[in-house]
Amino acid sequence: MAPSSDERYEPPESFVEQANVSDPGIYDEFEENWPDCWERTADLLDWDEQYDQVLDESDAPFYEWFPGGRLNASYNCIDRHIEAGQKSHAALKWEGKRRETRTYTYQDLYGEVNELAAALRDLGVEEDDVVTIYLPMIPELPIAMLACARIGAPHSVVFAGFSADALATRMKSADSEYLVTCDGYYRRGNAFNQKSKADNALMGLDRQVTTVVVDRLGRDLDHSLDDDQYDYEELLLTHAGTTVSPVARDAEDMLFLMYTSGTTGQPKGVIHSTGGYLAYAAWTSRAVLDLKPEDTYWCSADIGWITGHSYTVYGPLALGTTTLLYEGTPDYPDRSRLWEIVERNAVDVFYTAPTAIRAFMKWGQEYPADYDLSSLRLLGTVGEPINPRAWKWYYKHIGGEDCPIVDTWWQTETGGMMVSTLPGIGTMKPGSAGPPLPGIGARVVSEDGAPIDPGERGYLVADRPWPGMFRTLYGNDGRYREEYWEPFSEGDDWVYFSGDGATIDYEGYITVLGRVDDVINVSGHRLGTMEIESAIVGVPGVAEAAVVGGQHETNGTAIYAYVSTDHSRDPDETLRERIVESVEDAIGPFARPEAVVFTPELPKTRSGKIMRRLLENIANREPLGDTSTLRNPEVVGEIEAAGRDD
Ligand code: 6R9
């Protein structure tokens, strides 16, 4: 990825004048009062019981934020806005794939969340039971999340594009006995059966699962319900008008689980708390996204990923904003779809991923140019590094050179944004995310943990905890400690390791370079190479596989799979197709390799380790450097040739 450019942009005066945060003194204020500075994030919420303390570090790195405090996330995202007179204010606006639209006021949201909460309770869901949600971008997805939050049942949302196997693994890992899913959804205009995927997953589980099924497709897809499967609409009717008082949860109680890929084949269940997470999501939505209750705000990420959790659902709703949900893809039915939605809804703030921006760029400026985008006040990006060219295109053709851009670096584990300029304060430098947010201890260090010189490559770490941080990995405190805290901590100085490489400049601006571990970021989706490799080696005839990320014009990175076959099998098209299918079955279509390159052997060191770096260079058509440490240097030429033929 290209390094940041030297260009600088200042936020327009008109933006600064109205910004939620515009006093540069905020950085010092947080430093001087750390950790009490975080009280101002907790103050954005309504608490049933005040917390005793801001931060308890006694069992670090198992930190506790706002211990002793009690609150309910659904109350904070809904009820309190109604109590404040906002019942007729739009909470959710939904744009469906077939141009259907739906608007839920805060009162509507209250009604449906309560009815579903009552129904879930009736079905047996108790406080602390994990409810898995496997839904596409329809209003029932955030509604189900908030219904769970209301009764103190942590949700585990599994992205709808995941396969049956991936769903089963996640349900098993979370000991989840409840599932909310749907009959199906439209994909590029065609009905796609989601329930059969869910049913297949349930067949692989050795426990009874109670399922709620949303009817998204009506007559376009008939489905039948088993004894332990319930129709969503019918459940709501049975519980029409019922209300459930929000359960006061301990600040440290789990609000949700979110599975993400790591360096081993097993996905990790990242645990987020109720108090610290919600406070941090609300605070960053206010300070970085500049959200105000009267805004219509659109984050284009799927709620199945962390970005949608923090910045489509929890942050914006905690602030009483109108949050927009879009079910479709940017180019269906045509490439103007997003801009038409921005214009029609007069969207104020738009948050998307660099992959999407690169696609818009490729399609051409004429699509946004046809629409009135002047309602936009602020733009954001997240998920991967943004190259300066894409940044400038976004600034000019979407923002009309009048909207600041926040390039926000963060992760599933961090719960909320960590590195970004504050839009009403900071100078923007295309390609560089910016300084750490106030109170955040993000640093770039060398292998031994010492600060690196500006311009040098180092590792992105955080040397202090923050309220939105994950609390542990589900059922795996050991892995939490080892993977995230042990690499850079010394004694009692706990340092969080992000897994990303970065540089820092003289002004403290951080440019994130990407993962330094075996995680590949494809279009902002995090995938573990091990997960993909194990799907590939499961195909009969495959001997070995290595998967690396190679640069891709729009997706940022694409998956390149290098595969050797065993004696039983010669590589051919059928095998290639089986490999691709196997990856789709194990993970989902979004993990499909861009190329499968057959090679008689994988390049290995003398000790037998696969040289992934070398394969990465080959995928990127980069110079190979020293290959003398290879046991089998002759394969390199063959792989290069095979890749070219592909
Ligand atoms: C929120 C989210 C996290 C990984 C992270 C990094 C990459 C995210 C970025 C960025 C450069 C940015 N990443 N934001 N890289 N600039 N602004 O995406 O969470 O799915 O867990 O991915 O995404 O590599 O480590 P998640």
XYZ file of C-alpha atoms and ligand atoms in Angstrom:
672
model
C 0.000 0.000 0.000
C 1.347 3.436 -0.830
C 2.595 5.453 2.129
C 0.757 8.569 3.147
C 1.268 11.605 0.975
C 2.682 14.853 2.291
C -0.491 16.682 1.488
C -2.495 18.248 4.277
C -6.127 19.251 4.476
C -7.794 21.362 7.137
C -11.396 20.868 8.244
C -13.667 23.562 6.777
C -14.599 26.387 9.131
C -18.290 25.622 8.694
C -17.669 22.140 10.055
C -15.540 23.284 12.983
C -18.188 25.780 14.083
C -20.770 23.089 14.611
C -18.517 20.169 15.670
C -19.282 18.252 18.859
C -15.609 18.472 19.739
C -13.543 21.409 18.528
C -11.268 22.349 21.410
C -7.737 20.995 20.877
C -7.332 21.103 24.648
C -9.207 17.790 24.795
C -6.000 15.802 24.321
C -4.304 17.379 27.357
C -7.478 17.207 29.343
C -7.598 13.418 28.881
C -3.883 13.017 29.660
C -4.035 15.072 32.827
C -7.052 13.277 34.229
C -6.377 9.722 33.102
C -8.230 7.412 33.892
C -10.929 9.691 35.361
C -11.203 11.362 31.940
C -13.216 8.323 30.882
C -16.046 9.406 33.152
C -17.140 11.718 30.418
C -17.824 8.693 28.208
C -19.876 7.033 30.949
C -21.765 10.321 31.383
C -23.217 9.830 27.905
C -25.236 6.917 29.315
C -27.987 6.500 31.884
C -26.986 4.212 34.721
C -29.335 2.333 37.045
C -26.595 2.333 39.608
C -23.532 4.535 39.632
C -20.203 2.760 39.331
C -17.790 2.691 42.301
C -14.669 3.252 40.298
C -13.629 4.183 36.763
C -10.991 1.506 36.238
C -9.949 -1.520 38.250
C -6.503 -2.658 37.176
C -5.920 -5.135 40.004
C -6.198 -8.188 37.769
C -4.556 -6.757 34.620
C -4.706 -7.524 31.750
C -8.232 -8.476 32.828
C -9.304 -4.889 33.343
C -12.665 -3.815 34.681
C -14.280 -0.556 33.638
C -16.888 1.231 35.704
C -17.173 -1.705 38.157
C -20.190 -1.629 40.424
C -22.221 0.288 37.837
C -25.425 -1.177 36.464
C -27.223 -0.320 33.239
C -29.125 -1.736 30.293
C -28.002 -1.177 26.700
C -31.480 -1.429 25.176
C -32.801 1.134 27.670
C -29.944 3.440 26.716
C -30.541 2.992 22.988
C -34.341 3.311 23.094
C -36.362 4.057 26.244
C -34.468 7.067 27.441
C -34.915 8.863 24.131
C -38.667 8.272 24.348
C -38.667 9.582 27.916
C -36.877 12.660 26.585
C -39.722 13.325 24.124
C -38.206 11.738 21.025
C -40.715 8.948 20.470
C -41.646 10.135 16.975
C -38.057 10.639 15.929
C -36.786 8.109 13.367
C -34.450 5.553 14.930
C -33.964 3.199 11.968
C -34.429 3.795 8.285
C -34.198 0.738 6.119
C -33.571 0.554 2.382
C -34.334 -2.919 1.054
C -32.919 -4.660 -1.954
C -36.122 -4.283 -3.889
C -36.376 -0.599 -3.155
C -38.712 -1.247 -0.240
C -38.244 1.244 2.569
C -39.245 1.094 6.218
C -38.869 3.647 8.977
C -38.988 2.808 12.680
C -39.452 5.665 15.078
C -38.003 5.234 18.547
C -41.526 4.304 19.649
C -41.816 1.653 16.908
C -38.432 0.274 17.852
C -39.492 0.165 21.482
C -42.633 -1.781 20.599
C -40.954 -4.432 18.479
C -37.904 -4.870 20.701
C -40.155 -5.381 23.710
C -42.378 -7.887 21.954
C -39.427 -9.884 20.734
C -37.755 -9.708 24.156
C -40.939 -11.087 25.716
C -41.094 -13.827 23.078
C -37.475 -14.846 23.591
C -38.034 -15.059 27.307
C -41.095 -17.196 26.720
C -39.041 -19.527 24.571
C -36.737 -20.036 27.521
C -33.958 -17.510 27.004
C -32.545 -16.527 30.388
C -30.065 -13.889 31.415
C -26.552 -14.831 30.181
C -27.788 -17.362 27.578
C -26.027 -16.702 24.286
C -28.446 -16.079 21.389
C -26.955 -16.496 17.932
C -28.302 -14.153 15.258
C -27.808 -15.121 11.609
C -29.605 -12.454 9.618
C -28.899 -10.258 6.607
C -29.246 -6.465 6.737
C -32.908 -6.242 7.670
C -34.380 -4.261 10.591
C -35.004 -7.493 12.504
C -31.233 -7.809 12.950
C -30.708 -4.755 15.183
C -34.112 -5.419 16.741
C -33.016 -8.920 17.762
C -29.741 -7.550 19.166
C -31.583 -4.975 21.257
C -34.174 -7.540 22.404
C -31.336 -9.747 23.674
C -29.687 -6.785 25.368
C -32.985 -5.944 27.045
C -33.196 -9.318 28.799
C -29.479 -9.577 29.492
C -28.840 -12.341 26.975
C -25.550 -11.785 25.111
C -25.916 -11.982 21.342
C -23.505 -13.526 18.923
C -24.197 -12.190 15.450
C -22.825 -14.375 12.677
C -22.474 -12.580 9.320
C -25.196 -13.934 7.004
C -22.641 -14.740 4.305
C -20.943 -17.318 6.523
C -21.492 -20.954 5.589
C -23.430 -23.574 7.566
C -20.167 -25.014 8.888
C -18.950 -21.634 10.079
C -22.288 -21.000 11.811
C -22.168 -24.410 13.507
C -18.600 -23.854 14.748
C -19.571 -20.513 16.258
C -22.742 -21.833 17.902
C -20.886 -24.773 19.335
C -18.056 -22.641 20.621
C -20.480 -20.224 22.313
C -22.654 -23.021 23.789
C -25.560 -21.276 22.101
C -28.981 -22.944 22.180
C -30.976 -20.167 20.531
C -30.882 -18.935 16.969
C -32.627 -16.086 15.172
C -32.470 -16.432 11.389
C -34.674 -15.951 8.315
C -36.094 -17.883 5.393
C -33.798 -16.193 2.940
C -32.853 -12.950 1.284
C -32.408 -11.507 -2.162
C -29.019 -11.664 -3.766
C -28.763 -9.588 -6.924
C -32.513 -9.925 -7.341
C -32.702 -13.696 -6.761
C -34.168 -15.400 -3.707
C -31.426 -17.079 -1.733
C -32.208 -19.719 0.885
C -30.694 -18.840 4.244
C -32.796 -21.212 6.307
C -31.454 -24.296 4.574
C -27.953 -23.128 5.527
C -29.109 -22.654 9.116
C -30.822 -26.063 9.130
C -27.642 -27.704 7.877
C -25.689 -26.047 10.654
C -28.180 -27.238 13.254
C -27.903 -30.806 11.979
C -24.231 -30.726 12.859
C -24.890 -29.673 16.457
C -25.411 -32.181 19.219
C -27.854 -30.030 21.122
C -31.418 -28.866 20.916
C -31.642 -25.407 19.398
C -34.716 -23.195 19.549
C -34.962 -21.125 16.385
C -36.882 -17.993 15.457
C -37.365 -17.493 11.716
C -38.030 -14.111 10.130
C -40.025 -14.315 6.909
C -38.088 -11.991 4.630
C -39.157 -13.397 1.278
C -42.839 -14.133 1.755
C -44.166 -16.168 -1.137
C -40.854 -16.051 -2.998
C -39.539 -18.839 -0.811
C -41.670 -21.437 0.936
C -40.227 -22.838 4.088
C -41.495 -25.169 6.747
C -40.904 -24.941 10.466
C -39.915 -27.826 12.725
C -41.262 -28.207 16.261
C -38.589 -26.055 17.822
C -38.742 -23.381 15.108
C -40.989 -20.343 15.483
C -42.203 -17.721 13.072
C -41.014 -14.250 14.081
C -44.217 -12.449 13.052
C -46.407 -14.901 14.931
C -44.310 -14.534 18.048
C -44.742 -10.762 17.851
C -48.495 -11.152 17.451
C -48.698 -13.443 20.459
C -46.799 -10.854 22.479
C -48.386 -7.778 20.941
C -48.168 -4.807 23.240
C -46.161 -6.666 25.884
C -43.334 -4.773 27.520
C -40.372 -6.181 29.382
C -38.503 -4.104 31.880
C -34.873 -3.769 30.911
C -32.638 -5.980 33.054
C -30.015 -3.985 34.964
C -26.714 -5.510 33.925
C -23.418 -5.178 35.650
C -21.123 -2.840 33.709
C -18.785 -5.790 33.201
C -21.480 -8.260 32.109
C -21.164 -9.479 28.543
C -23.212 -7.462 26.051
C -22.176 -9.592 23.097
C -19.756 -12.005 21.574
C -18.278 -11.501 18.153
C -16.263 -14.154 16.404
C -13.236 -13.054 14.472
C -10.380 -14.738 12.675
C -7.018 -15.208 14.250
C -3.785 -16.958 13.482
C -5.062 -20.451 14.254
C -7.880 -22.313 12.518
C -10.242 -21.682 15.429
C -12.165 -18.400 15.307
C -11.993 -16.367 18.491
C -15.032 -15.278 20.477
C -14.285 -11.670 21.378
C -16.229 -10.607 24.478
C -17.526 -7.079 24.891
C -18.901 -5.649 28.103
C -22.088 -3.681 28.653
C -20.811 -0.515 30.334
C -17.379 0.204 28.912
C -18.264 -0.893 25.385
C -21.449 1.137 25.155
C -19.839 4.210 26.696
C -16.956 3.988 24.246
C -19.174 3.361 21.193
C -21.296 6.372 22.151
C -18.285 8.576 22.865
C -16.468 7.825 19.620
C -19.709 8.233 17.637
C -19.983 11.674 19.190
C -16.370 12.781 19.007
C -15.221 11.175 15.750
C -18.410 10.742 13.706
C -19.740 14.019 15.129
C -23.200 12.463 15.427
C -26.104 14.513 16.667
C -29.640 13.308 17.347
C -31.006 15.190 14.336
C -28.559 13.528 11.935
C -29.347 10.848 9.414
C -26.301 8.703 9.512
C -25.260 5.834 7.294
C -22.579 3.258 7.955
C -22.468 0.918 4.987
C -20.818 -1.977 6.856
C -22.797 -5.138 7.476
C -23.972 -5.465 11.066
C -22.456 -8.963 10.966
C -19.070 -7.321 11.584
C -17.937 -5.175 14.487
C -18.260 -1.909 12.539
C -21.989 -2.461 12.202
C -22.321 -3.343 15.881
C -20.572 -0.227 17.161
C -21.437 2.261 14.449
C -24.753 1.203 12.925
C -26.431 -0.023 16.080
C -25.027 0.825 19.493
C -23.184 4.139 19.106
C -25.732 5.993 16.945
C -28.780 4.684 18.826
C -27.227 5.481 22.200
C -26.996 9.075 20.945
C -30.580 9.109 19.648
C -29.530 9.495 16.007
C -31.342 8.163 12.919
C -29.304 5.242 11.630
C -29.739 3.954 8.095
C -29.597 0.310 7.136
C -29.058 -0.790 3.556
C -29.691 -4.362 2.567
C -28.149 -4.361 -0.868
C -24.870 -4.013 -2.681
C -23.522 -0.730 -4.107
C -23.975 -1.748 -7.748
C -27.417 -3.326 -7.757
C -29.621 -2.513 -9.559
C -27.097 0.049 -10.749
C -24.011 1.962 -9.719
C -25.960 4.993 -8.582
C -27.791 3.166 -5.832
C -25.817 4.553 -2.875
C -25.924 8.138 -4.070
C -29.625 7.933 -4.716
C -30.037 6.760 -1.097
C -27.847 9.592 0.209
C -29.853 12.164 -1.724
C -33.307 10.813 -0.865
C -32.534 10.481 2.849
C -30.412 13.641 3.062
C -27.652 11.656 4.773
C -25.436 13.840 6.975
C -22.605 11.461 7.814
C -21.411 8.527 5.692
C -18.980 5.843 6.868
C -17.650 3.178 4.506
C -14.626 1.038 3.602
C -11.730 1.842 1.250
C -12.650 -1.187 -0.881
C -15.982 0.416 -1.658
C -14.322 3.748 -2.417
C -11.895 2.097 -4.841
C -14.842 0.456 -6.593
C -16.667 3.827 -6.879
C -13.504 5.297 -8.340
C -13.266 2.562 -10.918
C -16.887 3.010 -11.962
C -16.352 6.729 -12.463
C -17.326 10.059 -11.019
C -20.415 10.396 -13.216
C -22.497 8.241 -10.849
C -22.206 10.438 -7.753
C -22.182 13.559 -9.933
C -25.794 12.894 -10.926
C -27.022 13.272 -7.348
C -27.261 16.035 -4.807
C -24.859 15.003 -2.067
C -24.765 18.393 -0.391
C -26.446 17.058 2.764
C -23.174 15.314 3.638
C -21.172 16.956 6.416
C -18.601 14.289 7.291
C -17.153 11.163 5.682
C -15.410 8.233 7.311
C -13.469 5.135 6.338
C -12.586 1.962 8.178
C -11.393 -1.584 7.691
C -8.148 -1.276 5.785
C -5.573 1.293 4.833
C -6.827 3.873 2.364
C -4.440 4.907 -0.369
C -4.101 8.684 -0.852
C -5.571 8.525 -4.364
C -8.778 6.904 -3.102
C -8.853 9.327 -0.164
C -8.678 12.329 -2.498
C -11.306 10.906 -4.806
C -13.653 10.409 -1.848
C -12.920 13.930 -0.621
C -13.605 15.514 -3.984
C -16.347 13.466 -5.607
C -18.394 12.462 -2.570
C -17.550 15.186 -0.071
C -17.496 18.018 -2.608
C -14.233 19.206 -0.970
C -16.339 20.397 1.908
C -16.438 17.419 4.296
C -13.644 16.293 6.578
C -12.702 12.624 6.284
C -11.987 10.512 9.354
C -9.793 7.492 8.581
C -10.498 5.400 11.655
C -8.212 2.577 12.711
C -9.629 0.028 15.108
C -10.472 -3.669 15.460
C -13.094 -6.148 16.618
C -11.092 -6.394 19.828
C -10.863 -2.658 20.470
C -14.672 -2.266 20.324
C -14.391 1.245 18.945
C -12.119 3.659 17.116
C -8.588 4.107 18.438
C -6.628 6.145 15.912
C -8.161 8.946 13.852
C -8.119 12.681 13.537
C -10.930 14.473 15.343
C -12.845 16.033 12.471
C -13.333 19.424 14.090
C -9.715 19.725 15.188
C -7.146 17.776 13.268
C -5.301 18.392 10.048
C -5.962 15.477 7.697
C -3.172 13.708 5.843
C -4.459 11.363 3.142
C -3.289 7.811 3.784
C -2.496 8.338 7.437
C -5.186 7.569 10.014
C -3.957 10.253 12.401
C -2.952 10.487 16.048
C -4.338 8.259 18.809
C -7.715 9.519 20.036
C -7.688 11.422 23.349
C -6.766 9.104 26.216
C -5.722 6.262 23.916
C -2.198 4.891 24.335
C -1.625 3.757 20.744
C 2.097 3.640 19.958
C 4.355 2.324 17.244
C 7.226 0.271 18.659
C 10.085 -1.930 17.528
C 10.267 -5.658 18.180
C 11.660 -5.054 21.671
C 8.902 -2.611 22.541
C 10.924 0.611 22.274
C 9.402 3.576 20.415
C 10.633 3.654 16.828
C 11.923 6.600 14.891
C 9.534 8.449 12.625
C 9.368 6.771 9.245
C 10.570 3.356 10.466
C 8.293 0.345 10.317
C 7.123 -0.947 13.673
C 4.265 -2.627 15.494
C 1.057 -0.928 16.522
C 0.367 -1.411 20.234
C -1.631 0.298 22.988
C 0.141 0.809 26.282
C -2.969 1.654 28.305
C -6.413 0.080 28.559
C -9.563 1.872 27.313
C -13.255 1.363 28.124
C -14.259 -0.207 24.784
C -11.617 -2.915 24.916
C -12.641 -6.573 24.792
C -12.515 -8.322 28.131
C -11.282 -11.745 27.072
C -11.857 -14.478 24.490
C -14.841 -16.695 25.170
C -13.646 -19.633 27.259
C -10.016 -18.848 26.577
C -8.343 -16.457 29.005
C -5.008 -18.058 28.159
C -5.171 -17.195 24.488
C -6.280 -13.639 25.374
C -3.176 -13.180 27.465
C -0.752 -14.923 25.139
C -1.807 -13.467 21.804
C -2.626 -9.932 22.747
C -0.708 -9.070 25.884
C 2.388 -11.200 26.190
C 4.221 -10.173 23.007
C 4.975 -6.615 24.209
C 4.328 -6.531 27.962
C 7.058 -6.446 30.555
C 6.372 -7.154 34.198
C 3.292 -5.234 35.208
C 3.457 -2.893 32.243
C 0.715 -4.360 30.146
C 0.810 -3.529 26.455
C -1.875 -4.589 23.980
C -0.611 -5.921 20.647
C -2.871 -5.262 17.665
C -1.263 -7.593 15.120
C -0.767 -4.621 12.760
C 2.380 -3.036 11.417
C 2.580 0.773 11.232
C 4.754 3.842 10.887
C 4.542 7.130 12.733
C 5.600 10.581 11.536
C 7.104 13.567 13.357
C 3.676 14.881 14.234
C 2.575 11.586 15.768
C 0.351 10.570 12.848
C 0.081 6.819 12.496
C -0.031 5.110 9.116
C -1.259 1.539 9.404
C 0.455 -0.838 6.997
C -1.621 -3.962 7.570
C -1.404 -7.254 9.427
C 1.906 -8.724 10.459
C 0.339 -12.056 11.412
C -1.410 -14.761 9.395
C -4.575 -12.779 9.002
C -5.664 -11.535 5.571
C -7.947 -8.569 5.210
C -10.086 -8.995 2.084
C -12.428 -6.076 1.383
C -12.361 -5.340 5.088
C -13.259 -8.943 6.027
C -10.772 -10.532 8.341
C -9.784 -14.066 7.394
C -7.249 -16.413 8.945
C -4.938 -18.187 6.502
C -5.173 -21.323 8.660
C -8.963 -21.470 8.339
C -8.720 -21.320 4.558
C -5.822 -23.746 4.373
C -7.592 -26.341 6.467
C -10.590 -26.143 4.132
C -8.283 -26.702 1.158
C -6.318 -29.631 2.573
C -9.632 -31.294 3.393
C -10.199 -31.819 -0.353
C -9.211 -35.352 -1.450
C -6.108 -35.237 -3.604
C -4.650 -32.123 -1.974
C -1.354 -32.681 -0.196
C -0.478 -29.246 1.070
C -1.747 -25.698 0.810
C -0.488 -22.252 1.690
C -2.597 -19.169 1.440
C -1.286 -15.625 1.250
C -2.659 -12.172 0.605
C -1.727 -10.445 -2.626
C -2.530 -6.889 -3.641
C -5.792 -6.381 -5.460
C -6.939 -3.266 -7.259
C -10.316 -2.880 -5.549
C -10.375 -5.341 -2.664
C -7.075 -4.155 -1.221
C -5.972 -7.730 -0.742
C -7.063 -10.948 -2.415
C -6.468 -14.548 -1.464
C -3.897 -16.545 -3.403
C -3.821 -20.256 -2.676
C -0.767 -22.345 -3.540
C -1.592 -26.017 -3.598
C 0.330 -29.234 -4.150
C -1.459 -32.496 -4.870
C -0.674 -36.001 -3.674
C 0.184 -38.971 -5.883
C -3.460 -39.901 -6.349
C -4.324 -36.777 -8.217
C -3.149 -34.560 -11.036
C -4.198 -30.958 -10.782
C -7.043 -29.999 -13.096
C -10.052 -27.680 -13.343
C -12.292 -30.022 -11.370
C -9.884 -30.029 -8.480
C -9.633 -26.254 -8.637
C -13.418 -26.005 -8.440
C -13.557 -28.438 -5.518
C -11.012 -26.347 -3.662
C -12.988 -23.164 -4.180
C -16.212 -24.919 -3.134
C -14.594 -26.310 -0.042
C -13.507 -22.821 1.055
C -17.010 -21.511 0.400
C -18.509 -24.347 2.435
C -16.148 -23.930 5.339
C -16.279 -20.137 5.560
C -18.428 -18.465 2.931
C -18.301 -17.092 -0.618
C -16.527 -13.934 0.552
C -13.453 -16.077 1.353
C -13.209 -17.398 -2.225
C -9.599 -17.455 -3.445
C -8.786 -15.087 -6.305
C -6.391 -17.696 -7.695
C -5.540 -21.313 -6.994
C -2.026 -22.018 -8.212
C -0.921 -25.648 -8.428
C 2.679 -26.408 -7.724
C 4.539 -29.702 -7.366
C 5.844 -28.556 -3.977
C 5.558 -25.552 -1.715
C 8.727 -23.556 -1.085
C 10.160 -24.615 2.272
C 13.021 -23.729 4.547
C 15.514 -26.388 5.505
C 13.615 -26.914 8.724
C 10.482 -27.601 6.673
C 8.555 -24.365 7.232
C 6.568 -23.025 4.317
C 8.055 -19.696 3.171
C 4.917 -17.598 3.077
C 6.773 -14.336 2.555
C 8.155 -15.706 -0.658
C 4.710 -16.737 -1.845
C 3.468 -13.282 -0.985
C 6.206 -11.795 -3.147
C 5.255 -14.131 -5.969
C 1.558 -13.215 -5.647
C 2.486 -9.542 -5.784
C 5.003 -10.056 -8.599
C 7.661 -8.520 -6.388
C 11.389 -9.237 -6.355
C 12.016 -12.425 -4.418
C 15.141 -11.529 -2.507
C 17.233 -14.269 -1.012
C 15.962 -17.762 -1.793
C 19.151 -19.524 -0.722
C 17.691 -20.656 2.590
C 15.179 -22.774 0.701
C 15.424 -26.514 0.709
C 13.868 -26.604 -2.749
C 14.775 -23.345 -4.562
C 13.899 -24.891 -7.931
C 10.136 -24.765 -7.186
C 10.122 -20.989 -7.176
C 10.423 -20.677 -10.940
C 7.722 -23.281 -11.427
C 5.319 -21.474 -9.125
C 5.954 -18.166 -10.846
C 5.263 -19.766 -14.205
C 2.100 -21.513 -12.947
C 0.817 -18.238 -11.451
C 1.315 -16.449 -14.762
C -0.631 -19.091 -16.660
C -3.467 -18.859 -14.230
C -13.021 -2.256 12.537
C -12.468 -3.437 11.827
C -9.290 -5.074 12.039
C -8.122 -4.899 11.111
C -6.995 -4.122 11.734
C -6.325 -3.534 10.508
C -7.464 -3.234 9.584
C -9.074 -1.401 10.263
C -8.108 0.369 9.453
C -7.293 -0.757 9.188
C -5.734 0.602 8.169
C -7.661 1.660 8.994
N -7.940 -1.839 9.701
N -9.198 -0.079 10.115
N -6.109 -0.631 8.554
N -6.462 1.723 8.367
N -8.384 2.781 9.170
O -12.214 -3.378 10.650
O -12.268 -4.554 12.600
O -12.648 -6.608 11.171
O -11.463 -6.713 13.395
O -10.367 -5.715 11.383
O -8.519 -4.128 9.975
O -5.484 -4.488 9.932
O -6.170 -4.965 12.490
P -11.728 -5.966 12.142
